[in-house]
Short mmCIF file of C-alpha atoms in Angstrom, two decimals:
data_model
loop_
_atom_site.label_atom_id
_atom_site.label_comp_id
_atom_site.label_asym_id
_atom_site.label_seq_id
_atom_site.Cartn_x
_atom_site.Cartn_y
_atom_site.Cartn_z
CA TRP F 1 19.58 5.45 -9.06
CA HIS F 2 22.99 7.02 -9.10
CA PHE F 3 23.53 9.82 -11.64
CA HIS F 4 27.11 10.28 -10.48
CA GLN F 5 29.17 8.85 -7.60
CA LYS F 6 27.99 11.58 -5.35
CA ILE F 7 24.45 12.22 -6.65
CA TYR F 8 21.40 9.89 -6.38
CA THR F 9 17.69 10.15 -6.82
CA LEU F 10 15.10 8.96 -4.08
CA LEU F 11 11.67 7.72 -4.38
CA GLY F 12 9.62 6.47 -1.46
CA LEU F 13 6.11 5.41 -0.47
CA GLY F 14 4.99 4.84 3.18
CA TRP F 15 2.08 4.48 5.45
CA GLU F 16 1.77 5.15 9.19
CA ARG F 17 -0.92 4.93 11.78
CA ASP F 18 -0.22 7.26 14.76
CA VAL F 19 -3.30 7.50 17.03
CA PRO F 20 -1.44 9.55 19.67
CA LYS F 21 -0.91 12.23 17.07
CA GLY F 22 -4.50 12.10 15.80
CA LEU F 23 -3.81 10.22 12.69
CA GLU F 24 -5.76 7.24 11.61
CA HIS F 25 -3.84 6.86 8.34
CA ASP F 26 -0.84 8.94 7.03
CA TYR F 27 -0.07 7.92 3.41
CA ARG F 28 3.21 9.30 2.14
CA ALA F 29 5.02 9.66 -1.23
CA LYS F 30 8.41 11.57 -1.79
CA THR F 31 10.85 12.08 -4.43
CA GLY F 32 14.02 14.14 -4.84
CA VAL F 33 17.72 13.98 -5.13
CA GLY F 34 20.45 13.25 -2.62
CA PHE F 35 24.11 14.00 -2.32
CA PHE F 36 26.91 12.09 -0.78
CA LEU F 37 28.82 14.55 1.45
CA VAL F 38 31.19 11.93 3.07
CA GLN F 39 31.32 8.32 1.84
CA SER F 40 33.58 5.88 3.39
CA PRO F 41 33.50 2.28 4.35
CA LYS F 42 32.55 3.20 8.03
CA ILE F 43 31.08 6.74 7.78
CA ASN F 44 28.44 8.15 5.41
CA LEU F 45 26.78 11.65 5.42
CA THR F 46 24.21 12.54 2.86
CA ALA F 47 21.89 15.36 2.24
CA GLU F 48 18.62 15.15 0.48
CA ALA F 49 16.07 17.65 -0.94
CA GLY F 50 12.90 16.96 -2.63
CA PHE F 51 9.09 17.03 -2.43
CA ARG F 52 6.64 15.10 -0.09
CA LEU F 53 2.92 14.49 -0.34
CA ASN F 54 1.04 13.30 2.77
CA ARG F 55 -2.59 12.27 2.76
CA GLU F 56 -3.81 12.30 6.46
CA ASP F 57 -6.83 10.65 7.39
CA ARG F 58 -7.41 12.08 10.84
CA LEU F 59 -9.37 10.57 13.89
CA ASN F 60 -11.63 13.41 13.19
CA PRO F 61 -12.80 13.00 9.53
CA VAL F 62 -13.72 16.49 9.02
CA ALA F 63 -10.11 17.59 9.54
CA ASP F 64 -8.54 15.24 6.91
CA GLU F 65 -5.98 16.96 4.93
CA THR F 66 -3.52 16.65 2.06
CA LEU F 67 -0.13 18.27 2.54
CA TYR F 68 2.28 19.21 -0.13
CA SER F 69 5.71 19.84 1.39
CA ALA F 70 9.30 20.80 0.46
CA LEU F 71 11.63 18.08 1.99
CA SER F 72 15.20 18.31 3.19
CA THR F 73 17.04 15.65 5.18
CA ILE F 74 20.51 15.07 6.65
CA ASN F 75 21.47 11.26 7.09
CA PHE F 76 24.55 10.14 8.95
CA SER F 77 25.67 6.58 9.61
CA TRP F 78 28.71 5.24 11.44
CA GLN F 79 29.52 1.49 11.42
CA PHE F 80 31.90 1.56 14.49
CA ASN F 81 32.65 -2.03 14.44
CA PRO F 82 31.80 -4.78 11.80
CA PHE F 83 28.57 -5.76 13.59
CA SER F 84 27.31 -2.38 15.07
CA THR F 85 26.01 0.80 13.41
CA LEU F 86 24.71 4.13 14.72
CA THR F 87 22.43 6.18 12.37
CA GLN F 88 20.89 9.52 12.68
CA GLU F 89 18.38 11.21 10.41
CA ILE F 90 17.01 14.79 10.68
CA GLU F 91 14.15 15.76 8.39
CA THR F 92 12.28 19.01 7.79
CA LEU F 93 8.99 19.54 5.96
CA GLN F 94 7.93 23.05 4.84
CA ASN F 95 4.20 23.27 3.57
CA VAL F 96 4.43 24.93 0.16
CA ARG F 97 0.71 26.05 0.40
CA ARG F 98 1.01 27.46 3.88
CA GLY F 99 4.48 28.66 4.62
CA HIS F 100 3.90 28.92 8.36
CA ASP F 101 3.19 25.28 8.61
CA PHE F 102 6.32 23.21 9.17
CA ARG F 103 7.56 19.80 10.73
CA LEU F 104 10.86 18.58 12.03
CA SER F 105 11.77 15.02 13.00
CA SER F 106 14.84 13.29 14.36
CA ASP F 107 15.42 9.58 14.19
CA THR F 108 18.35 7.86 16.07
CA SER F 109 19.00 4.14 15.90
CA LEU F 110 21.59 1.76 17.11
CA SER F 111 21.91 -1.69 15.76
CA PHE F 112 24.30 -4.62 16.74
CA ARG F 113 24.79 -8.29 16.27
CA LEU F 114 23.67 -10.68 18.99
CA ILE F 115 24.74 -13.88 17.38
CA ARG F 116 25.44 -15.02 13.86
CA HIS F 117 22.20 -13.98 11.94
CA LEU F 118 20.39 -12.30 14.70
CA TYR F 119 20.66 -8.51 15.25
CA PHE F 120 19.05 -6.04 17.94
CA ALA F 121 18.14 -2.54 17.00
CA THR F 122 16.79 0.35 19.10
CA ASP F 123 15.31 3.59 17.87
CA PHE F 124 14.33 6.86 19.36
CA SER F 125 12.15 9.11 17.31
CA LEU F 126 11.14 12.77 18.07
CA GLN F 127 8.64 14.59 15.93
CA PHE F 128 7.62 18.13 16.01
CA ASP F 129 4.59 19.59 14.22
CA ASN F 130 3.99 23.38 14.80
CA GLN F 131 0.37 22.95 13.45
CA PRO F 132 -0.82 19.46 14.90
CA VAL F 133 -4.17 17.91 14.65
CA ALA F 134 -6.57 20.00 16.64
CA GLY F 135 -6.58 18.77 20.31
CA PHE F 136 -3.27 17.01 20.10
CA LEU F 137 0.32 17.84 21.12
CA LYS F 138 2.98 19.39 18.89
CA THR F 139 5.57 16.96 20.06
CA ASP F 140 5.53 13.12 19.51
CA MET F 141 8.18 10.72 20.99
CA ARG F 142 8.62 7.05 20.33
CA THR F 143 11.24 4.38 21.30
CA THR F 144 11.18 1.18 19.63
CA GLY F 145 13.24 -2.11 19.91
CA SER F 146 13.55 -4.73 17.08
CA VAL F 147 14.96 -8.17 16.64
CA MET F 148 16.09 -8.78 13.06
CA VAL F 149 17.19 -11.86 11.10
CA TYR F 150 19.66 -11.46 8.24
CA PHE F 151 20.40 -14.32 5.77
#
């Protein structure tokens, strides 16, 4: 929803399974407001601020946790030709119950058209958690490739 040409609201729900990070299930809900800092046909830059709730069902059920976090995000996208786009998202989460607990993530993706309705995308994600699940690393990296069909 746009309140103004430069201001919008955000609402999101999500789920992830990340066994290398010690998470059996990570349920997420977020809400907040976003601002278009730069908006053009080829380049967009936005900043978002809000609140995120995570319910983490960890591999060790005794350590299951619900996190309440302040959310801030910077999003950049550049359509450098009609069929190719580069995007970058940087997100920080600050636990509002325990101020010393924070998370930082960076997600970079490149998508381009292969043929008429067929696209390829590759994504590199880097996540840092200064208080990870006990016995797991603070840093998590992931690279993915996807083939997408647009109609």
